[in-house]
Coordinates of C-alpha atoms and ligand atoms in Angstrom, one line a residue:
X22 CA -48.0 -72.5 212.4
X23 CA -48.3 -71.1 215.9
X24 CA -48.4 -67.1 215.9
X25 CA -49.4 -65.0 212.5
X26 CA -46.2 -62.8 213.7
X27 CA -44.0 -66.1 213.0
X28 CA -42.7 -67.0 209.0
X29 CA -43.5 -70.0 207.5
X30 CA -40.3 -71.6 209.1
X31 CA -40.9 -70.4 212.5
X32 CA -38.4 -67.6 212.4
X33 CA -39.1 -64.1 213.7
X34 CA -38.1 -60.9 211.6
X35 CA -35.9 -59.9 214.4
X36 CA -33.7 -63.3 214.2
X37 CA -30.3 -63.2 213.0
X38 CA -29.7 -64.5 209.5
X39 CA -27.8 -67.7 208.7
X40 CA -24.8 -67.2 207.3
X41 CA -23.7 -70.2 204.8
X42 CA -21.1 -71.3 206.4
X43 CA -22.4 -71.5 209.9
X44 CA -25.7 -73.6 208.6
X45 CA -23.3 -76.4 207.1
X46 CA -21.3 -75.9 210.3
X47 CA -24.6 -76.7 213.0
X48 CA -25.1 -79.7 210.7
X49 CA -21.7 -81.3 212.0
X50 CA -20.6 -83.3 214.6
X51 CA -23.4 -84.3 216.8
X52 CA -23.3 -87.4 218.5
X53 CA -26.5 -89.4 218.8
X54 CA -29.4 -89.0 221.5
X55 CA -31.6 -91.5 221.3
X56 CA -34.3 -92.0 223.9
X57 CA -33.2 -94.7 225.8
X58 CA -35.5 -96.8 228.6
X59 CA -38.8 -96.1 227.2
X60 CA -41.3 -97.3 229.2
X61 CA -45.3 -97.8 227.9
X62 CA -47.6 -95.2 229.4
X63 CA -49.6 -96.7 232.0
X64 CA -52.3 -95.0 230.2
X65 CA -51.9 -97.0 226.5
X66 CA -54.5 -100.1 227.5
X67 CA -57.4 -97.7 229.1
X68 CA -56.7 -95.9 225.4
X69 CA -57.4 -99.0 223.3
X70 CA -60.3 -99.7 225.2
X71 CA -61.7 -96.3 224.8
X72 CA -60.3 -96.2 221.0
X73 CA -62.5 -99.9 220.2
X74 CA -65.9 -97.9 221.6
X75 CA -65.0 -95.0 219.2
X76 CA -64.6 -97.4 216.8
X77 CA -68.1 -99.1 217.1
X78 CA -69.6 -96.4 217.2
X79 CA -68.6 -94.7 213.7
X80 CA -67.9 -97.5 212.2
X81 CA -67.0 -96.9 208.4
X82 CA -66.2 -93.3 208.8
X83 CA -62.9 -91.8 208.9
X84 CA -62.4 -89.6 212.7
X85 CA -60.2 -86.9 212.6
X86 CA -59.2 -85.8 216.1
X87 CA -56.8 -83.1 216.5
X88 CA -54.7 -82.1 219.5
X89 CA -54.8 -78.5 218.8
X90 CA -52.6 -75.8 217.8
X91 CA -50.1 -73.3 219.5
X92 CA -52.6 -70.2 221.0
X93 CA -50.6 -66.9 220.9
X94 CA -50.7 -64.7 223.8
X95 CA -49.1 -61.6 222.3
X96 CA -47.7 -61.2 219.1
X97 CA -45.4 -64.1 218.0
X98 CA -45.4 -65.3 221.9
X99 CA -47.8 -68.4 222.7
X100 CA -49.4 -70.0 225.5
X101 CA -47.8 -73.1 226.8
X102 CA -49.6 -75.9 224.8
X103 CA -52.4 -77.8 226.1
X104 CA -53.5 -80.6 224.1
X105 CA -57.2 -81.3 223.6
X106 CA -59.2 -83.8 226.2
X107 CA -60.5 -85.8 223.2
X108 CA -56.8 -86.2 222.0
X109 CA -55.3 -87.3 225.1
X110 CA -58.2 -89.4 226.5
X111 CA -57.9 -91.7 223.3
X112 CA -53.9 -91.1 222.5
X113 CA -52.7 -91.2 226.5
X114 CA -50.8 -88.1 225.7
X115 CA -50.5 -85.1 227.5
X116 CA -48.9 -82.1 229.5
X117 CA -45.2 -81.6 227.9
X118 CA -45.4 -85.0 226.0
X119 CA -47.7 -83.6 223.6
X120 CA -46.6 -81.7 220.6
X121 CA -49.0 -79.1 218.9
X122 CA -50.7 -80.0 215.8
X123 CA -50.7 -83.7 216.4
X124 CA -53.6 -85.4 214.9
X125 CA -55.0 -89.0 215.6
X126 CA -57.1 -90.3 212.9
X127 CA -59.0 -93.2 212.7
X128 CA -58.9 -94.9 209.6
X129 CA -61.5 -97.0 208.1
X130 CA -61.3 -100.6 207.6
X131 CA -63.0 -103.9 207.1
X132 CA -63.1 -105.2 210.8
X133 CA -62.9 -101.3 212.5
X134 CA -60.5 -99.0 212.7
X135 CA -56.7 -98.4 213.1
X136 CA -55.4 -95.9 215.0
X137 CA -52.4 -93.4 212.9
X138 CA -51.0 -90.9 214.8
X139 CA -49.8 -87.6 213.0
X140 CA -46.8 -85.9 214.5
X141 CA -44.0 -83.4 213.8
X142 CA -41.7 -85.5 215.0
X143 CA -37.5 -85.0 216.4
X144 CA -36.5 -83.2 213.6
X145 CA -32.8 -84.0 212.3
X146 CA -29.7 -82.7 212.7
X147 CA -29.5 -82.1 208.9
X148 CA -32.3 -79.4 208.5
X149 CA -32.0 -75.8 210.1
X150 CA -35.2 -76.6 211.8
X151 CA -33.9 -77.8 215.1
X152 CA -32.2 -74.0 215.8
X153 CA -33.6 -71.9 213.5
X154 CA -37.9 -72.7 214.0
X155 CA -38.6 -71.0 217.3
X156 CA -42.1 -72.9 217.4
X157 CA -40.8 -76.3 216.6
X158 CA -36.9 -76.5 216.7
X159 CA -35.0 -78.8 219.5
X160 CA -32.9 -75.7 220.9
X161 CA -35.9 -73.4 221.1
X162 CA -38.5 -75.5 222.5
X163 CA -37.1 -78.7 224.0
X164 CA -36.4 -82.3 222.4
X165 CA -39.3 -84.0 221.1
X166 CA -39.6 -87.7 220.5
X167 CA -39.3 -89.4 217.0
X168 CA -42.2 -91.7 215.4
X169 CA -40.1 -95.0 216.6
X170 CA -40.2 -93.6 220.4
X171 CA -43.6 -92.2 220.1
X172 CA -44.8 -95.7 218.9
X173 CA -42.8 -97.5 222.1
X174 CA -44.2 -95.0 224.4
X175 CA -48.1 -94.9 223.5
X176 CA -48.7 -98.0 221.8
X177 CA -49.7 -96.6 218.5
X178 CA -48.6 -96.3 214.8
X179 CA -47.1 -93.2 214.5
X180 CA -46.7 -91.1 211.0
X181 CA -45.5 -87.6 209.5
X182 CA -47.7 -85.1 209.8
X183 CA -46.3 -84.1 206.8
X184 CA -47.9 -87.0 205.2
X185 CA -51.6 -86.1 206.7
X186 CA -52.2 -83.4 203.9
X187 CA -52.1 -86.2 201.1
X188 CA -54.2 -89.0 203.3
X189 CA -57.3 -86.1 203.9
X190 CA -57.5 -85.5 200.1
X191 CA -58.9 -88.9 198.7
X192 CA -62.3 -89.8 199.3
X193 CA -63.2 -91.6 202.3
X194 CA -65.8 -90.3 204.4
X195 CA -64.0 -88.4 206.8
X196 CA -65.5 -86.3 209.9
X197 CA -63.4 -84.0 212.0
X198 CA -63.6 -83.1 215.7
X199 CA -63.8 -79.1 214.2
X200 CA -62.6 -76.5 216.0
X201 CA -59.3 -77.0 217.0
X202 CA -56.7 -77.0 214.1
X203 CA -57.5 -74.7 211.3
X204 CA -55.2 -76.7 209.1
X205 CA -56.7 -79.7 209.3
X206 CA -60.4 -77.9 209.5
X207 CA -59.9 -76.4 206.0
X208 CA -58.8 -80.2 204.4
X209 CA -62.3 -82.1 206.0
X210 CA -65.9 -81.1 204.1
X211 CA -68.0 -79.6 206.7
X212 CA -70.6 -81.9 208.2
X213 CA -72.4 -79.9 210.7
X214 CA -75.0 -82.5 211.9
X215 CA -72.4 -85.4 212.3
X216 CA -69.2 -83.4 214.0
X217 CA -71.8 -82.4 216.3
X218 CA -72.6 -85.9 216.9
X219 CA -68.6 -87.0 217.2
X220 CA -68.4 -83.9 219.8
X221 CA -71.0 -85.1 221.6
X222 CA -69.8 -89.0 221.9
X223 CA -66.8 -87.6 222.8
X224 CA -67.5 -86.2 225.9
X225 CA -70.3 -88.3 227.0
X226 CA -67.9 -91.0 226.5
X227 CA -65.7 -89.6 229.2
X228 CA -68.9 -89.6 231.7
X229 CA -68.1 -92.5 233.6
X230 CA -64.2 -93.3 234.7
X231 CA -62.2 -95.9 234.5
X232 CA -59.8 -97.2 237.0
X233 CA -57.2 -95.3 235.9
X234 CA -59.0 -92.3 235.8
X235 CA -60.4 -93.0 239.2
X236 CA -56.8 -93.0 240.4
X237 CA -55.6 -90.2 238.4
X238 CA -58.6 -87.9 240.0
X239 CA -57.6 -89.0 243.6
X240 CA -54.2 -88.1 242.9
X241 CA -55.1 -84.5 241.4
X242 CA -57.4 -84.1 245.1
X243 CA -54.6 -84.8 246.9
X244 CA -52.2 -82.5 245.2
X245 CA -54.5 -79.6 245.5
X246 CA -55.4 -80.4 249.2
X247 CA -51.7 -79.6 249.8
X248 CA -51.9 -76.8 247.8
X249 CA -54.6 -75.3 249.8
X250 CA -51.8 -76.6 253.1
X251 CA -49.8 -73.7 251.5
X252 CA -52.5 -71.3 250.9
X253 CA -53.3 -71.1 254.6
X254 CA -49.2 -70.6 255.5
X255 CA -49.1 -68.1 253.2
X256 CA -51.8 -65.8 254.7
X257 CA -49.4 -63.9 256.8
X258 CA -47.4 -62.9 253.8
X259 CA -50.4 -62.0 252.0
X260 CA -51.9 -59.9 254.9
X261 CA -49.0 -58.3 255.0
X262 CA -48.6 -56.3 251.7
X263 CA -51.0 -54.7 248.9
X264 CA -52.4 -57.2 246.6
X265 CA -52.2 -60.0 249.0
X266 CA -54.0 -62.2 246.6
X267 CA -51.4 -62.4 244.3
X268 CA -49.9 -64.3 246.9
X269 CA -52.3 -66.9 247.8
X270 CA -52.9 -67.5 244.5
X271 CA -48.9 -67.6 243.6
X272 CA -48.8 -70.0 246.4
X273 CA -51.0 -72.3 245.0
X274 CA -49.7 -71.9 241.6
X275 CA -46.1 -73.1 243.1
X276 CA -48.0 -76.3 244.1
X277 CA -49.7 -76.9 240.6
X278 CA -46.2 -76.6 238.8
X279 CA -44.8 -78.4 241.2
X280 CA -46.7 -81.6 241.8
X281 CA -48.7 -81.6 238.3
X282 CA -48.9 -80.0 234.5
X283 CA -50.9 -76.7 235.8
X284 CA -54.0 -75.2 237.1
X285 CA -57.0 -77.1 235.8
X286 CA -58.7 -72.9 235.7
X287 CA -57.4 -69.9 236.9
X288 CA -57.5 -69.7 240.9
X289 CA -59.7 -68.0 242.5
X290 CA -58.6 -65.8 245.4
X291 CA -61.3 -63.8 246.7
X292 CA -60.7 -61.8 249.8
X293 CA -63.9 -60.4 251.4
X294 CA -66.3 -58.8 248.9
X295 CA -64.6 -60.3 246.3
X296 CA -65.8 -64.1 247.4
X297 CA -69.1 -62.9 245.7
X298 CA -67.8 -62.1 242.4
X299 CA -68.5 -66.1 241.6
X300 CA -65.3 -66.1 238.8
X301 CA -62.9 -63.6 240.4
X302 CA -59.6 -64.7 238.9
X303 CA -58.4 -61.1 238.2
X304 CA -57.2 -61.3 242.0
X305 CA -55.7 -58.1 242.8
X306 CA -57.5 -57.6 246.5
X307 CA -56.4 -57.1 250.1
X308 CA -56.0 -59.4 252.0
X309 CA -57.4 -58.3 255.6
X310 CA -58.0 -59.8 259.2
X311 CA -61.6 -60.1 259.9
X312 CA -62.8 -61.0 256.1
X313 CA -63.5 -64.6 254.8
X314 CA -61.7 -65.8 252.0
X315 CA -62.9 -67.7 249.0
X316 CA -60.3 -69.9 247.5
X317 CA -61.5 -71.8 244.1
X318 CA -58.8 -74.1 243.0
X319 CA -57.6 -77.1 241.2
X320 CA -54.6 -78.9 240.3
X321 CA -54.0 -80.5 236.9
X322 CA -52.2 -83.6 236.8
X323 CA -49.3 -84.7 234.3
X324 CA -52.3 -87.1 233.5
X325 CA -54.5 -83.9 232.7
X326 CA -57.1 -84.9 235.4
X327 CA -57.9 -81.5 237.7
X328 CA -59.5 -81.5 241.0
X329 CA -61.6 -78.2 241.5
X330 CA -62.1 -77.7 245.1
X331 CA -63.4 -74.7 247.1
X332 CA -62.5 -73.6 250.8
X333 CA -63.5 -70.5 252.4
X334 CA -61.5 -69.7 255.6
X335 CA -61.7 -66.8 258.0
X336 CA -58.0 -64.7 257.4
X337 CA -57.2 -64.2 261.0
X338 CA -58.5 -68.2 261.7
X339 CA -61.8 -67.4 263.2
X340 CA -65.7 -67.4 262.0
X341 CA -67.4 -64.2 263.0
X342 CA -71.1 -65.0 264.0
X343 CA -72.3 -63.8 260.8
X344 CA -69.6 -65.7 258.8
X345 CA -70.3 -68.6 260.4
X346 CA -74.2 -68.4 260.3
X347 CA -73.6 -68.5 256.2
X348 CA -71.0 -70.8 256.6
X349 CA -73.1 -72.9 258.8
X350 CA -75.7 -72.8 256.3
X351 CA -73.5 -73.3 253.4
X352 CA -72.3 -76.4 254.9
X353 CA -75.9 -77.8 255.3
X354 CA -76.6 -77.4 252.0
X355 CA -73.5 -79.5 250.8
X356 CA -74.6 -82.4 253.2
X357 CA -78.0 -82.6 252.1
X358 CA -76.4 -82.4 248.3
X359 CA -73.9 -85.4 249.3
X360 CA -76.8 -87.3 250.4
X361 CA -78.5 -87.3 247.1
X362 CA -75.3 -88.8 245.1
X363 CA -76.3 -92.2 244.5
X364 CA -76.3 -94.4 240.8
X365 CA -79.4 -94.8 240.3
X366 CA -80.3 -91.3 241.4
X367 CA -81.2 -87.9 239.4
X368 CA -77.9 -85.4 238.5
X369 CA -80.7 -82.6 239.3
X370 CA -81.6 -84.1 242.7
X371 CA -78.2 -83.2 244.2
X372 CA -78.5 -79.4 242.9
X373 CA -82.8 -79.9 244.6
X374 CA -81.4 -81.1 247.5
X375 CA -79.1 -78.5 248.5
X376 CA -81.0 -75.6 247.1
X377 CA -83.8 -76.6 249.4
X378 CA -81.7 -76.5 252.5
X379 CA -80.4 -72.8 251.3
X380 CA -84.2 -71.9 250.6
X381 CA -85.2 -72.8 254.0
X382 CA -82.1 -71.0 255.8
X383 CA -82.7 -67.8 254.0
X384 CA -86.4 -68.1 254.8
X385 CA -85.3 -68.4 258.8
X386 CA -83.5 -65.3 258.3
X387 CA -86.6 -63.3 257.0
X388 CA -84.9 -62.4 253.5
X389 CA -87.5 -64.7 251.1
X390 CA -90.0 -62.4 249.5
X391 CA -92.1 -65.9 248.8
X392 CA -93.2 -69.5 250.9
X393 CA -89.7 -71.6 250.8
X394 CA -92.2 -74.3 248.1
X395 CA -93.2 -70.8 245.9
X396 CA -88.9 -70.0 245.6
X397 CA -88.4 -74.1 245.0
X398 CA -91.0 -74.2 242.0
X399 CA -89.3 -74.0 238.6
X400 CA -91.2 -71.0 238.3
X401 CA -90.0 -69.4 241.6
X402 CA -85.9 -69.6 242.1
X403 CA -86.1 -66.4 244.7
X404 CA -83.7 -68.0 246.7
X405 CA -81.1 -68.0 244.2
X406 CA -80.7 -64.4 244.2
X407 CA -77.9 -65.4 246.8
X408 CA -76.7 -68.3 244.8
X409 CA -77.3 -67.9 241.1
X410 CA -75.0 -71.1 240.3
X411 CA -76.0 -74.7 239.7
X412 CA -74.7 -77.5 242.8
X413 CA -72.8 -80.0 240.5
X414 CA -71.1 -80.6 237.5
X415 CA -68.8 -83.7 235.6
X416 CA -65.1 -83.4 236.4
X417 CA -62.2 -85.4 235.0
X418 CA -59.8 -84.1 232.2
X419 CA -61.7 -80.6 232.0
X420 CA -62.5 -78.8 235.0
X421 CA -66.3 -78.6 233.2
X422 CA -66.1 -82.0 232.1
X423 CA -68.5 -83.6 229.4
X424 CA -70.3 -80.3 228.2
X425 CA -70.6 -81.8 225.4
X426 CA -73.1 -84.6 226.3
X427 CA -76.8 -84.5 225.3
X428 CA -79.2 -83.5 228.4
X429 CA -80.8 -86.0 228.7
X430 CA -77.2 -87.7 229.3
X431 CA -76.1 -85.0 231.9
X432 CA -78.2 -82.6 232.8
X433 CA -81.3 -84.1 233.2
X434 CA -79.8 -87.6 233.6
X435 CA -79.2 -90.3 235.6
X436 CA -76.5 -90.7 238.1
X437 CA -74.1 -93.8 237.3
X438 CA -71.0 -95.4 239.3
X439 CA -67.8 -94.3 238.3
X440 CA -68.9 -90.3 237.5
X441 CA -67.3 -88.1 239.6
X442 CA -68.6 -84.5 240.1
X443 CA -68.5 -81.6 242.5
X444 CA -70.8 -80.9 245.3
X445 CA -70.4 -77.1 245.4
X446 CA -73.4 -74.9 247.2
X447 CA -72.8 -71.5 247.9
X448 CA -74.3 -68.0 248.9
X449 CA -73.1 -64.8 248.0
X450 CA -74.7 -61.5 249.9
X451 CA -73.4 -58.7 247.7
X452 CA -72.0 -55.8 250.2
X453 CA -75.1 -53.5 248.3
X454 CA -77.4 -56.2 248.9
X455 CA -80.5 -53.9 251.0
X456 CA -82.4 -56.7 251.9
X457 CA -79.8 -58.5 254.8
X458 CA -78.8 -57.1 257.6
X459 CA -75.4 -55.2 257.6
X460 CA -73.2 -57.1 259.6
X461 CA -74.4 -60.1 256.6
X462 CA -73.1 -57.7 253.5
X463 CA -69.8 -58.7 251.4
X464 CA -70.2 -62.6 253.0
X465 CA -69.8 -64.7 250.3
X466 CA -69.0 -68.6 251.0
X467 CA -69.0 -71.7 249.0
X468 CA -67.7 -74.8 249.8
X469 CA -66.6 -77.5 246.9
X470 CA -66.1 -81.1 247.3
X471 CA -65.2 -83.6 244.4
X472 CA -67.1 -87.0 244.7
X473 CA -67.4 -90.1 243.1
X474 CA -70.7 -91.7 242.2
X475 CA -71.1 -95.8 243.9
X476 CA -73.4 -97.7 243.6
X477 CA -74.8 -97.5 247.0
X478 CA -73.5 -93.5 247.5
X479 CA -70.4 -91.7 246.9
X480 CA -66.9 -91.4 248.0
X481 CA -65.6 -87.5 248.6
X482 CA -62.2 -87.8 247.5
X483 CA -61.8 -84.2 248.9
X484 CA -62.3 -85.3 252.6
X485 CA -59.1 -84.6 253.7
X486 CA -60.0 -81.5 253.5
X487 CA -61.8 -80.0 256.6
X488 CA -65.0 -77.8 256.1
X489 CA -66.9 -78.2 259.0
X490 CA -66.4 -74.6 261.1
X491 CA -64.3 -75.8 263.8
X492 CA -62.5 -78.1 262.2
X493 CA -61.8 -75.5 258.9
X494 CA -60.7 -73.1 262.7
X495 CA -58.1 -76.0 264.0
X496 CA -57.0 -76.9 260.7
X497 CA -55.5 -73.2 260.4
X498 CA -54.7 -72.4 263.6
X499 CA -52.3 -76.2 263.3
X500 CA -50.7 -74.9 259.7
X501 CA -50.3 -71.6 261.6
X502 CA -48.2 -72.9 264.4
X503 CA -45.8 -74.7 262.1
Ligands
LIG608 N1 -63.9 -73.5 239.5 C1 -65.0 -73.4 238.7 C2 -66.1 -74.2 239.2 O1 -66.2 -74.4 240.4 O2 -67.0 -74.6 238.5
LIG609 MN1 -66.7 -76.5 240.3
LIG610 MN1 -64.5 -74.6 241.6

């Protein structure tokens, strides 16, 4: 069940009622519409590989991983489905191939486990579900696949989830990723200690990519790079109305839909001022000649990989010498952070190495109330009155990938080949902000790469993308002329 507004059957109060004679009537005279042309996922062997890990890793124990449930947005009206990153990661299903409430579970047995996936699958032509449920039913929501074309396209057995009910009662030891589908929550005893523990494989399994993933990433950094292509052609539209936001971010929306499944997060389209507000998604600023703009986005692949990139350009195509000072400054920082992305190499040492740079530039300009080594000291962190964020973080299916992982995994862990994370630095100089200089107030920059850990370095699959100064200056003024 999706929204509490909705009956049992999916119906709304509001519907029509069926009279007799039309429900035999819908039954009749439908030809079939089998799938035809089925092709595997490309995803299915990355999936059995991640699914035989899972596997040794809880051996014995029954792993319950739902895809999630319907959200509702208002009343009996729900977001558009998202499955869960566990889910797809292991299943290889995502965007509109997945259908709320689908479960994998991995059942027990004497040599591992085997994979059974629970669905709510095509329903028939002889229920009234397929035009009378508004949540599930074909003419409401869009054909979904049977078991038999859910096996052929993701490698897996596929059951009922009407069936799932009856499996979760006997008495295998069962533990559920908890948290994401009430129903099958309320049929799984609670096992605080050991969920956490499946949470936390879960995502720290996802640390380092695979090939496919790799691929899937570059493709998602490509996307958006185009999207931020349109941004920049649509600044004369937005400078040219109230709200001119809305359009850079619609732009960039347009893109997402377009070339992937969504927005990995909101955008972030921060004119002026707003640039220092670090999660302004509620977007509803002008758009003027003059400012800088901070544009935070990220593209979501059909795969569910997002990229989650940051420009900030100046809206008539020019640096002032104050914008570009921070800028300048900015950009320094994200070097020095590049620089200390190596395997081998500490996750905190990129966030060290571009806080340093930031320390020393704000110590030039006279702001620090400390020595530059007093603000670096754990104890210290003056600096980051201007930039109150971390450097980095994991990306991959979730924009803030991994969470889950221990810290001595993540945050305080070691660097490996095959992570990919964002280099993002940034300062922020609120426009009430006494202690810089005027012509300095409402500058807010940050500029967000995503990079891939080598062995010997990394590889910034955003590269495309220019950031130094002058380049970020012809980059525009080129879209412009188009
Ligand atoms: N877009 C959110 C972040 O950069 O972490
Ligand atoms: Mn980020
Ligand atoms: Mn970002």
């Amino acid at each position: 069940m999706s929204s509490a507004s909705k009956n049992e059957d999916g119906t709304r109060n509001y519907d029509l009622p069926t009279p007799l004679g039309m429900a035999e009537f819908m039954k009749q005279g439908w030809a079939p519409t089998p799938l035809v042309g089925i092709k595997e996922s490309e995803a299915v062997r990355f999936c059995r590989d991640r699914r035989t890990k899972l596997s040794n890793e809880f051996f014995g124990t029954r792993l319950v991983i739902p895809a999630g449930a319907l959200k509702v947005r208002t009343n009996d009206t729900d977001y558009r489905f998202r499955a869960h990153s566990a889910f797809s990661w292991l299943t290889g299903i995502t965007a509109s191939e997945s259908v709320p409430e689908s479960v994998l579970v991995m059942e027990p047995r004497s040599n591992g486990h085997e994979a059974l996936l629970y669905i709510h699958p095509r329903s028939t032509r002889d229920s009234e579900e397929f035009y009378r449920d508004a949540t599930h039913g074909e003419f409401w929501v869009g054909r979904r696949m049977t078991t038999e074309e859910t096996e052929k396209r993701f490698g897996i057995k596929v059951m009922h989830i009407d069936t799932l009910p009856g499996v979760l009662r006997d008495a295998t030891d069962t533990v559920v990723l908890r948290g994401h589908d009430k129903a099958v929550d309320k049929r799984v005893e609670k096992h605080k200690k050991r969920e956490k523990a499946l949470d936390s494989w879960l995502s720290a399994a996802r640390l380092v990519k695979d090939s496919y993933e790799i691929n899937e990433m570059q493709k998602a950094v490509d996307a958006t790079a185009r999207g931020f292509v349109d941004i920049v052609k649509s600044i004369p539209a937005a400078t040219s109305v109230k709200r001119g936001e809305r359009i850079i971010e619609s732009a960039f929306f347009g893109r997402a839909r377009l070339e992937g499944n969504e927005l990995g997060y909101d955008t972030i389209a921060a004119a002026g001022a707003h640039a220092c507000i670090l999660h302004w998604i509620k977007n509803d600023g002008d758009v003027r000649p003059g400012d800088l703009m901070l544009v935070d986005a990220g593209i979501e692949m059909e795969s569910h990989y997002t990229a989650d990139i940051t420009r900030t350009i100046p809206i008539n195509g020019k640096f002032t010498p104050a914008q570009r000072h921070i800028y300048t400054l900015v950009y320094e920082a994200q070097k020095a952070g590049f620089n200390a992305v190596k395997a081998g190499a500490k996750f905190k040492d990129i966030n060290d190495a571009a806080q340093a740079v930031l320390a020393q530039g704000l110590a030039e300009m006279g702001v620090l109330p400390v020595s530059i080594g007093d603000s670096l000291k754990e104890d210290g962190g003056y600096h980051r009155r201007w930039s109150v964020h971390g450097t980095s973080h994991m990306l991959g299916m979730d924009v803030h990938d991994c969470a889950q992982a221990r810290n001595d995994q993540y945050r305080d862990g070691v660097l490996e080949a095959g992570m990919i994370l964002t280099v993002e630095p940034g300062l922020y100089i609120h426009p009430d902000d006494e202690l810089f200089p005027a012509e300095y107030r409402g500058i807010g920059v940050r500029i967000e790469d995503d990079v891939l850990v080598t062995k010997t370095g990394y590889q910034n699959l955003s590269r495309s993308l220019p950031s130094h100064p002058d380049e970020v200056e012809v980059w525009m003024a080129n879209i412009l002329r188009q």
